[in-house]
């Protein structure tokens, strides 16, 4: 079996294709299950982010695996195979390991060095474990990828370029001004309460926005996020649905009468509120900054809704909003949440995945320190990745021969037991002490004969091209293939049944 990855990302495909290919809802799980049902694959999981979709599988045939995985990606993304194929990339065996480790370190991200990819890799591993589609290879691979990513961030300054796509997006909205200076005192609306939206909300809270509204389909989740941010930033949590039809800020004080207090009367600090997503249109006219990242299949904010909000905003009392300031929109969803027509509406400044990709492609587009320092960090991370790929390959090759060695020792133990039984029949007068001494002597002879070759064959098997040593061992000692397979199955079951790895598996 061999590792294969087929995918597309912001480096291989335009955003228009990535948007159409985005997997929403339970499509990720369906893709993984269908991949495992396909003949070439025995393990599978998918890594899906706002700018990449990668299908990982353990396959027994390269060409059949590429064809099957490509077809499955086309079927589940809804993009025709002929249209999708030019944008797909394929990595196999060590190159596939190198690719994932590079992704984990942030080398392949739109914003080099961003750390959120580690959480997304952890999600991909969790999906495979939950669906029981990740066996020994993918469990080992993804857990090691997490460790490699953490090592890169701890041993180098790779993350100096920016902590996340959220940070990069806000910097683009700020147009050269410090984000904290640009955001201070503004009202922000965050649509969604997933990992990306939560990161955006936390970043805006740190930047000093005066009011933060979290709108989510599940209100309880938005409430938890609003209350957490309010506590962290010494604010009065105001996590309820606004009472006014105009969407004006209000907060439940927690008194027995259930009285409400306007946001302006709360003590100084961040005002954090939660509303259901169907209240977005009421909140929109009061927001200076809007960040959206949901899993919706259609638009969350249409051009018509944005124009209506601008008209309502214009009717607000003087001083209610920053003078001569556009409403800043950050769309981090894939497919997009905010109508692309917003780019052409006066009074709006939209930054989306497509504009972020363009900005990141410019030599001076990515945030961070000097180019020289960043290049040095990237070189260090590449060295780490190369070291870890070699170590992972050696460990996998060594593990590949282990079942054969175990089967050989089991066969030797069976031979010893059989010969001792024959000796008992030929020398029935042996007492227990004599029998035990003979048995121990025979076992020592067998162990000494097997020790050097088994140690050496493990060393040789860990070298590139060493997979053939297991086959040679099976041929030389005429080992039963079923016995070797039984050891492999037992080893794989034990690995996948293990609890979360404290050294870097799941949190």
Short mmCIF file of C-alpha atoms in Angstrom, two decimals, residues 25-472:
data_model
loop_
_atom_site.label_atom_id
_atom_site.label_comp_id
_atom_site.label_asym_id
_atom_site.label_seq_id
_atom_site.Cartn_x
_atom_site.Cartn_y
_atom_site.Cartn_z
CA UNK A 25 -22.34 20.24 4.90
CA UNK A 26 -21.73 16.52 5.10
CA UNK A 27 -20.11 16.31 1.67
CA UNK A 28 -16.68 15.80 3.26
CA UNK A 29 -17.85 12.71 5.11
CA UNK A 30 -19.59 11.36 2.00
CA UNK A 31 -16.44 11.87 -0.09
CA UNK A 32 -14.29 10.02 2.43
CA UNK A 33 -16.74 7.12 2.72
CA UNK A 34 -17.05 6.79 -1.04
CA UNK A 35 -13.26 6.85 -1.37
CA UNK A 36 -12.93 3.94 1.04
CA UNK A 37 -15.61 2.07 -0.87
CA UNK A 38 -13.55 2.44 -4.05
CA UNK A 39 -11.39 -0.56 -4.92
CA UNK A 40 -7.91 1.05 -4.84
CA UNK A 41 -8.22 2.66 -1.38
CA UNK A 42 -7.96 1.09 2.08
CA UNK A 43 -7.71 4.33 4.09
CA UNK A 44 -8.93 7.86 3.36
CA UNK A 45 -9.59 11.34 4.72
CA UNK A 46 -9.98 14.84 3.28
CA UNK A 47 -8.30 18.12 4.18
CA UNK A 48 -10.71 20.92 3.24
CA UNK A 49 -10.10 24.62 3.97
CA UNK A 50 -11.19 27.88 2.40
CA UNK A 51 -8.43 27.58 -0.19
CA UNK A 52 -7.66 23.87 -0.59
CA UNK A 53 -9.35 20.50 -1.01
CA UNK A 54 -7.06 17.48 -0.73
CA UNK A 55 -8.06 13.84 -0.69
CA UNK A 56 -5.57 11.51 1.06
CA UNK A 57 -5.72 7.75 0.59
CA UNK A 58 -3.69 4.59 1.03
CA UNK A 59 -3.90 2.85 -2.35
CA UNK A 60 -2.49 -0.33 -3.86
CA UNK A 61 -2.37 0.95 -7.46
CA UNK A 62 -1.06 4.38 -8.43
CA UNK A 63 -2.76 5.00 -11.79
CA UNK A 64 -6.06 3.44 -10.74
CA UNK A 65 -5.90 5.44 -7.51
CA UNK A 66 -5.33 8.75 -9.29
CA UNK A 67 -8.20 8.08 -11.69
CA UNK A 68 -10.58 7.02 -8.92
CA UNK A 69 -9.75 9.89 -6.54
CA UNK A 70 -9.98 12.47 -9.34
CA UNK A 71 -13.37 11.11 -10.38
CA UNK A 72 -14.63 11.18 -6.78
CA UNK A 73 -13.49 14.78 -6.32
CA UNK A 74 -15.35 15.78 -9.48
CA UNK A 75 -18.50 13.95 -8.40
CA UNK A 76 -18.62 15.41 -4.91
CA UNK A 77 -17.60 18.96 -5.80
CA UNK A 78 -19.96 19.18 -8.73
CA UNK A 79 -17.21 20.39 -11.07
CA UNK A 80 -16.92 18.32 -14.24
CA UNK A 81 -13.90 16.03 -14.41
CA UNK A 82 -12.66 17.54 -17.68
CA UNK A 83 -12.83 21.02 -16.18
CA UNK A 84 -11.35 20.01 -12.82
CA UNK A 85 -8.43 17.88 -14.04
CA UNK A 86 -6.14 20.72 -15.23
CA UNK A 87 -6.22 22.20 -11.72
CA UNK A 88 -5.50 18.97 -9.83
CA UNK A 89 -2.09 18.06 -8.44
CA UNK A 90 -0.93 14.58 -7.46
CA UNK A 91 1.66 13.59 -4.85
CA UNK A 92 2.71 10.01 -4.17
CA UNK A 93 4.57 8.25 -1.35
CA UNK A 94 7.41 10.44 0.01
CA UNK A 95 6.29 13.43 -2.09
CA UNK A 96 2.84 13.15 -0.53
CA UNK A 97 4.38 13.12 2.96
CA UNK A 98 6.55 16.12 2.04
CA UNK A 99 3.48 17.99 0.80
CA UNK A 100 1.43 17.47 3.96
CA UNK A 101 4.34 18.37 6.24
CA UNK A 102 4.90 21.56 4.21
CA UNK A 103 1.20 22.38 4.50
CA UNK A 104 1.31 21.79 8.26
CA UNK A 105 4.21 24.25 8.59
CA UNK A 106 2.35 26.95 6.69
CA UNK A 107 4.71 26.86 3.69
CA UNK A 108 1.86 26.22 1.27
CA UNK A 109 -0.61 28.67 2.83
CA UNK A 110 -1.87 31.83 1.19
CA UNK A 111 -0.29 33.65 4.14
CA UNK A 112 3.05 31.90 4.70
CA UNK A 113 3.44 30.71 8.28
CA UNK A 114 -0.20 30.96 9.35
CA UNK A 115 -0.97 28.58 12.19
CA UNK A 116 -4.66 27.86 11.71
CA UNK A 117 -3.87 25.09 9.23
CA UNK A 118 -2.83 22.90 12.18
CA UNK A 119 -6.38 22.97 13.49
CA UNK A 120 -7.69 22.07 10.05
CA UNK A 121 -5.26 19.13 9.80
CA UNK A 122 -6.45 17.99 13.21
CA UNK A 123 -10.04 18.18 11.92
CA UNK A 124 -9.12 16.04 8.90
CA UNK A 125 -7.59 13.42 11.20
CA UNK A 126 -10.62 13.54 13.49
CA UNK A 127 -12.92 13.01 10.49
CA UNK A 128 -11.01 9.91 9.43
CA UNK A 129 -11.01 8.56 12.97
CA UNK A 130 -14.71 9.26 13.46
CA UNK A 131 -15.61 7.50 10.21
CA UNK A 132 -13.06 4.71 10.88
CA UNK A 133 -11.46 5.41 7.50
CA UNK A 134 -8.04 6.39 8.90
CA UNK A 135 -5.91 3.34 9.61
CA UNK A 136 -2.30 3.01 10.69
CA UNK A 137 -0.80 4.99 7.81
CA UNK A 138 -3.07 8.05 7.94
CA UNK A 139 -3.11 8.13 11.73
CA UNK A 140 0.69 8.09 11.81
CA UNK A 141 0.94 10.59 8.96
CA UNK A 142 -1.45 13.23 10.28
CA UNK A 143 -0.28 12.98 13.88
CA UNK A 144 3.30 13.41 12.72
CA UNK A 145 2.26 16.34 10.50
CA UNK A 146 0.85 18.07 13.59
CA UNK A 147 4.11 17.51 15.45
CA UNK A 148 6.16 18.80 12.50
CA UNK A 149 4.01 21.92 12.25
CA UNK A 150 4.41 22.63 15.95
CA UNK A 151 8.16 22.05 15.70
CA UNK A 152 8.44 24.52 12.82
CA UNK A 153 6.60 27.21 14.77
CA UNK A 154 8.61 26.64 17.95
CA UNK A 155 12.08 26.40 16.36
CA UNK A 156 11.78 29.14 13.72
CA UNK A 157 10.09 32.49 13.20
CA UNK A 158 7.93 31.20 10.35
CA UNK A 159 4.80 32.65 11.93
CA UNK A 160 6.22 36.17 11.99
CA UNK A 161 4.51 36.72 8.62
CA UNK A 162 1.05 36.61 10.16
CA UNK A 163 -0.95 34.45 12.49
CA UNK A 164 -3.83 33.73 10.16
CA UNK A 165 -5.80 34.58 7.06
CA UNK A 166 -7.99 36.70 9.35
CA UNK A 167 -5.04 38.91 10.28
CA UNK A 168 -4.06 39.29 6.63
CA UNK A 169 -7.63 40.16 5.66
CA UNK A 170 -7.96 42.83 8.33
CA UNK A 171 -4.61 44.29 7.30
CA UNK A 172 -5.89 44.56 3.74
CA UNK A 173 -9.01 46.34 4.97
CA UNK A 174 -6.88 48.70 7.06
CA UNK A 175 -4.98 49.67 3.87
CA UNK A 176 -1.63 50.20 5.50
CA UNK A 177 -2.78 51.53 8.86
CA UNK A 178 -2.16 49.47 12.00
CA UNK A 179 -5.18 47.20 12.50
CA UNK A 180 -5.58 48.27 16.13
CA UNK A 181 -5.61 51.94 15.13
CA UNK A 182 -8.01 51.34 12.22
CA UNK A 183 -10.47 49.17 14.22
CA UNK A 184 -10.46 51.10 17.50
CA UNK A 185 -13.91 52.33 18.50
CA UNK A 186 -15.74 50.79 15.53
CA UNK A 187 -18.73 48.47 15.62
CA UNK A 188 -18.14 45.00 14.20
CA UNK A 189 -20.53 42.31 13.03
CA UNK A 190 -19.18 38.74 12.73
CA UNK A 191 -21.40 36.27 10.88
CA UNK A 192 -20.75 32.68 11.93
CA UNK A 193 -19.29 31.17 15.10
CA UNK A 194 -16.97 28.50 13.71
CA UNK A 195 -13.21 28.45 14.09
CA UNK A 196 -12.47 31.15 11.49
CA UNK A 197 -15.27 33.44 12.67
CA UNK A 198 -14.25 32.94 16.31
CA UNK A 199 -10.68 33.88 15.42
CA UNK A 200 -11.95 36.99 13.61
CA UNK A 201 -14.07 37.98 16.61
CA UNK A 202 -11.16 37.52 19.01
CA UNK A 203 -8.83 39.50 16.74
CA UNK A 204 -11.31 42.38 16.46
CA UNK A 205 -11.84 42.38 20.23
CA UNK A 206 -8.09 42.66 20.79
CA UNK A 207 -7.91 45.42 18.18
CA UNK A 208 -10.24 47.56 20.28
CA UNK A 209 -13.64 47.59 18.58
CA UNK A 210 -16.26 49.15 20.84
CA UNK A 211 -19.06 46.73 19.98
CA UNK A 212 -18.98 43.18 18.65
CA UNK A 213 -22.08 41.38 17.45
CA UNK A 214 -21.92 37.63 16.75
CA UNK A 215 -24.63 36.37 14.41
CA UNK A 216 -25.01 32.64 14.07
CA UNK A 217 -27.62 30.10 13.03
CA UNK A 218 -27.22 28.41 16.42
CA UNK A 219 -27.70 31.21 18.95
CA UNK A 220 -26.30 29.22 21.87
CA UNK A 221 -22.91 28.95 20.22
CA UNK A 222 -22.86 32.67 19.48
CA UNK A 223 -23.80 33.38 23.10
CA UNK A 224 -20.87 31.36 24.40
CA UNK A 225 -18.46 33.19 22.13
CA UNK A 226 -19.84 36.63 23.02
CA UNK A 227 -19.73 35.91 26.75
CA UNK A 228 -16.18 34.55 26.52
CA UNK A 229 -14.92 37.62 24.65
CA UNK A 230 -16.74 39.97 27.00
CA UNK A 231 -15.09 38.34 30.02
CA UNK A 232 -11.64 38.40 28.41
CA UNK A 233 -11.87 42.09 27.59
CA UNK A 234 -13.38 43.30 30.87
CA UNK A 235 -16.70 44.12 29.29
CA UNK A 236 -20.31 43.68 30.25
CA UNK A 237 -21.65 40.69 28.31
CA UNK A 238 -24.79 41.66 26.44
CA UNK A 239 -25.56 38.42 24.74
CA UNK A 240 -29.23 38.58 23.79
CA UNK A 241 -31.35 39.31 20.76
CA UNK A 242 -31.85 43.07 20.20
CA UNK A 243 -35.37 44.11 21.14
CA UNK A 244 -35.77 46.94 18.66
CA UNK A 245 -36.92 46.24 15.11
CA UNK A 246 -34.25 48.65 13.90
CA UNK A 247 -31.54 46.41 15.31
CA UNK A 248 -30.26 49.01 17.78
CA UNK A 249 -27.97 47.62 20.46
CA UNK A 250 -29.56 46.42 23.67
CA UNK A 251 -28.50 44.16 26.49
CA UNK A 252 -30.11 42.07 29.18
CA UNK A 253 -28.78 43.17 32.54
CA UNK A 254 -29.77 40.02 34.35
CA UNK A 255 -32.15 41.79 36.73
CA UNK A 256 -35.29 40.10 38.02
CA UNK A 257 -37.52 42.26 35.81
CA UNK A 258 -35.55 41.42 32.71
CA UNK A 259 -35.04 45.11 31.98
CA UNK A 260 -32.82 46.05 29.07
CA UNK A 261 -29.97 48.57 28.98
CA UNK A 262 -28.68 50.26 25.83
CA UNK A 263 -25.10 49.54 24.84
CA UNK A 264 -24.18 53.19 25.40
CA UNK A 265 -25.03 53.03 29.12
CA UNK A 266 -22.81 50.02 29.83
CA UNK A 267 -19.49 50.51 31.56
CA UNK A 268 -16.59 51.33 29.27
CA UNK A 269 -15.11 48.39 27.35
CA UNK A 270 -16.11 45.92 24.69
CA UNK A 271 -19.84 45.28 24.31
CA UNK A 272 -20.30 41.76 22.99
CA UNK A 273 -23.72 40.55 21.86
CA UNK A 274 -25.17 37.51 20.14
CA UNK A 275 -28.06 37.41 17.69
CA UNK A 276 -29.58 34.70 15.49
CA UNK A 277 -28.50 34.86 11.87
CA UNK A 278 -31.89 36.03 10.66
CA UNK A 279 -31.22 39.32 12.51
CA UNK A 280 -28.22 40.16 10.34
CA UNK A 281 -30.20 42.60 8.18
CA UNK A 282 -31.19 44.53 11.33
CA UNK A 283 -27.61 44.71 12.58
CA UNK A 284 -25.99 45.52 9.24
CA UNK A 285 -26.76 49.28 9.09
CA UNK A 286 -25.01 49.77 12.45
CA UNK A 287 -21.82 47.88 11.60
CA UNK A 288 -18.60 49.54 10.45
CA UNK A 289 -16.82 46.20 9.98
CA UNK A 290 -18.46 42.97 8.80
CA UNK A 291 -16.66 39.60 8.76
CA UNK A 292 -18.45 36.56 7.38
CA UNK A 293 -17.35 32.93 7.29
CA UNK A 294 -20.20 30.42 7.31
CA UNK A 295 -20.84 27.07 5.69
CA UNK A 296 -23.85 28.39 3.77
CA UNK A 297 -24.36 27.12 0.25
CA UNK A 298 -25.80 30.44 -0.97
CA UNK A 299 -25.07 34.11 -0.40
CA UNK A 300 -25.47 35.38 3.16
CA UNK A 301 -25.35 39.04 2.10
CA UNK A 302 -26.70 39.97 -1.32
CA UNK A 303 -26.00 43.19 -3.17
CA UNK A 304 -29.60 44.31 -2.59
CA UNK A 305 -29.31 43.75 1.18
CA UNK A 306 -26.05 45.70 1.26
CA UNK A 307 -27.57 48.65 -0.64
CA UNK A 308 -30.54 48.69 1.74
CA UNK A 309 -28.19 48.69 4.73
CA UNK A 310 -26.20 51.59 3.26
CA UNK A 311 -29.40 53.58 2.78
CA UNK A 312 -30.44 52.93 6.38
CA UNK A 313 -26.96 53.80 7.55
CA UNK A 314 -27.10 57.13 5.74
CA UNK A 315 -30.27 57.94 7.63
CA UNK A 316 -28.58 57.47 11.02
CA UNK A 317 -28.00 60.58 13.18
CA UNK A 318 -24.80 62.56 12.55
CA UNK A 319 -21.84 61.13 14.44
CA UNK A 320 -23.30 57.63 14.67
CA UNK A 321 -20.57 56.31 12.38
CA UNK A 322 -17.00 57.34 11.47
CA UNK A 323 -17.09 60.27 9.08
CA UNK A 324 -16.57 59.51 5.37
CA UNK A 325 -15.71 55.89 6.14
CA UNK A 326 -16.72 52.97 3.93
CA UNK A 327 -18.23 49.88 5.49
CA UNK A 328 -15.46 47.26 5.55
CA UNK A 329 -16.45 43.73 4.50
CA UNK A 330 -14.23 40.67 4.94
CA UNK A 331 -15.49 37.46 3.33
CA UNK A 332 -13.45 34.40 4.36
CA UNK A 333 -16.00 31.78 3.26
CA UNK A 334 -15.67 29.29 0.43
CA UNK A 335 -18.04 29.38 -1.37
CA UNK A 336 -18.39 33.11 -0.83
CA UNK A 337 -20.85 34.57 1.69
CA UNK A 338 -20.90 38.13 0.35
CA UNK A 339 -22.05 39.03 -3.15
CA UNK A 340 -19.01 39.88 -5.31
CA UNK A 341 -21.04 42.81 -6.67
CA UNK A 342 -20.14 44.58 -3.40
CA UNK A 343 -16.80 45.41 -5.04
CA UNK A 344 -18.73 47.81 -7.30
CA UNK A 345 -20.99 49.43 -4.67
CA UNK A 346 -19.91 52.86 -3.50
CA UNK A 347 -19.51 53.04 0.26
CA UNK A 348 -18.36 49.42 0.59
CA UNK A 349 -14.83 48.00 0.76
CA UNK A 350 -14.89 44.24 0.21
CA UNK A 351 -11.92 41.95 0.75
CA UNK A 352 -12.58 38.31 -0.16
CA UNK A 353 -10.57 35.17 -0.80
CA UNK A 354 -9.91 36.19 -4.40
CA UNK A 355 -8.53 39.61 -3.47
CA UNK A 356 -6.49 38.04 -0.65
CA UNK A 357 -4.97 35.59 -3.14
CA UNK A 358 -4.02 38.48 -5.41
CA UNK A 359 -2.52 40.46 -2.54
CA UNK A 360 -0.56 37.47 -1.25
CA UNK A 361 0.87 36.88 -4.72
CA UNK A 362 2.41 40.36 -4.81
CA UNK A 363 6.04 40.56 -3.61
CA UNK A 364 5.13 43.09 -0.93
CA UNK A 365 1.63 41.77 -0.37
CA UNK A 366 2.12 39.35 2.49
CA UNK A 367 2.38 40.85 5.96
CA UNK A 368 5.41 40.42 8.12
CA UNK A 369 8.97 41.45 8.70
CA UNK A 370 11.79 41.95 6.21
CA UNK A 371 12.02 39.68 3.21
CA UNK A 372 15.48 38.50 4.24
CA UNK A 373 14.39 37.35 7.69
CA UNK A 374 11.33 35.63 6.25
CA UNK A 375 13.38 33.84 3.60
CA UNK A 376 15.77 32.58 6.27
CA UNK A 377 12.87 31.23 8.32
CA UNK A 378 11.38 29.53 5.28
CA UNK A 379 14.74 27.87 4.55
CA UNK A 380 14.92 26.60 8.15
CA UNK A 381 11.42 25.18 7.92
CA UNK A 382 12.20 23.47 4.63
CA UNK A 383 15.19 21.82 6.29
CA UNK A 384 12.94 20.63 9.13
CA UNK A 385 10.43 19.25 6.64
CA UNK A 386 13.13 17.35 4.74
CA UNK A 387 14.49 15.85 7.98
CA UNK A 388 11.02 14.82 9.14
CA UNK A 389 10.07 13.31 5.78
CA UNK A 390 13.21 11.15 5.84
CA UNK A 391 12.55 10.09 9.43
CA UNK A 392 8.89 9.29 8.72
CA UNK A 393 9.80 7.25 5.65
CA UNK A 394 12.39 5.28 7.59
CA UNK A 395 9.93 4.60 10.41
CA UNK A 396 7.24 3.45 7.98
CA UNK A 397 9.62 1.16 6.11
CA UNK A 398 10.85 -0.32 9.38
CA UNK A 399 7.27 -0.82 10.52
CA UNK A 400 6.51 -2.55 7.23
CA UNK A 401 8.97 -5.37 8.01
CA UNK A 402 7.96 -5.75 11.67
CA UNK A 403 5.05 -8.15 10.98
CA UNK A 404 7.41 -10.37 8.96
CA UNK A 405 9.96 -10.42 11.79
CA UNK A 406 7.22 -11.20 14.31
CA UNK A 407 5.93 -14.01 12.09
CA UNK A 408 9.48 -15.40 11.79
CA UNK A 409 9.98 -15.43 15.57
CA UNK A 410 6.55 -16.99 16.05
CA UNK A 411 7.45 -19.75 13.59
CA UNK A 412 10.76 -20.32 15.41
CA UNK A 413 8.93 -20.56 18.75
CA UNK A 414 6.52 -23.11 17.24
CA UNK A 415 9.48 -25.18 15.97
CA UNK A 416 11.07 -25.13 19.45
CA UNK A 417 7.80 -26.19 21.06
CA UNK A 418 7.35 -29.01 18.54
CA UNK A 419 10.88 -30.34 19.04
CA UNK A 420 10.58 -30.23 22.84
CA UNK A 421 7.35 -32.21 22.54
CA UNK A 422 9.13 -34.81 20.40
CA UNK A 423 11.97 -34.96 22.95
CA UNK A 424 9.45 -35.69 25.71
CA UNK A 425 8.25 -38.69 23.73
CA UNK A 426 11.77 -40.01 23.14
CA UNK A 427 13.09 -39.30 26.67
CA UNK A 428 10.10 -39.74 28.97
CA UNK A 429 12.34 -40.13 32.05
CA UNK A 430 13.51 -36.51 32.03
CA UNK A 431 12.54 -34.72 35.21
CA UNK A 432 11.07 -31.20 35.19
CA UNK A 433 14.41 -29.50 35.94
CA UNK A 434 16.18 -31.28 33.09
CA UNK A 435 13.32 -30.59 30.66
CA UNK A 436 13.32 -26.88 31.60
CA UNK A 437 17.09 -26.61 31.14
CA UNK A 438 16.96 -28.22 27.69
CA UNK A 439 14.03 -26.02 26.65
CA UNK A 440 15.83 -22.87 27.78
CA UNK A 441 19.03 -23.91 25.97
CA UNK A 442 17.21 -24.53 22.68
CA UNK A 443 15.43 -21.17 22.95
CA UNK A 444 18.72 -19.35 23.59
CA UNK A 445 20.26 -20.97 20.51
CA UNK A 446 17.31 -19.92 18.34
CA UNK A 447 17.29 -16.37 19.76
CA UNK A 448 21.03 -15.94 19.12
CA UNK A 449 20.72 -17.24 15.58
CA UNK A 450 17.83 -14.87 14.80
CA UNK A 451 19.04 -11.79 16.67
CA UNK A 452 21.66 -10.45 14.25
CA UNK A 453 19.68 -11.03 11.02
CA UNK A 454 16.44 -9.57 12.40
CA UNK A 455 18.17 -6.45 13.73
CA UNK A 456 20.05 -6.01 10.48
CA UNK A 457 16.99 -6.56 8.30
CA UNK A 458 15.13 -3.81 10.22
CA UNK A 459 18.04 -1.45 9.61
CA UNK A 460 18.15 -2.29 5.91
CA UNK A 461 14.38 -2.04 5.57
CA UNK A 462 14.42 1.54 6.91
CA UNK A 463 16.63 2.69 4.02
CA UNK A 464 15.15 3.91 0.71
CA UNK A 465 14.21 0.93 -1.40
CA UNK A 466 14.30 -1.36 1.62
CA UNK A 467 10.77 -2.68 1.22
CA UNK A 468 12.06 -5.72 -0.65
CA UNK A 469 13.79 -7.13 2.43
CA UNK A 470 10.46 -8.19 3.92
CA UNK A 471 9.67 -10.14 0.76
CA UNK A 472 13.12 -11.75 0.84
#
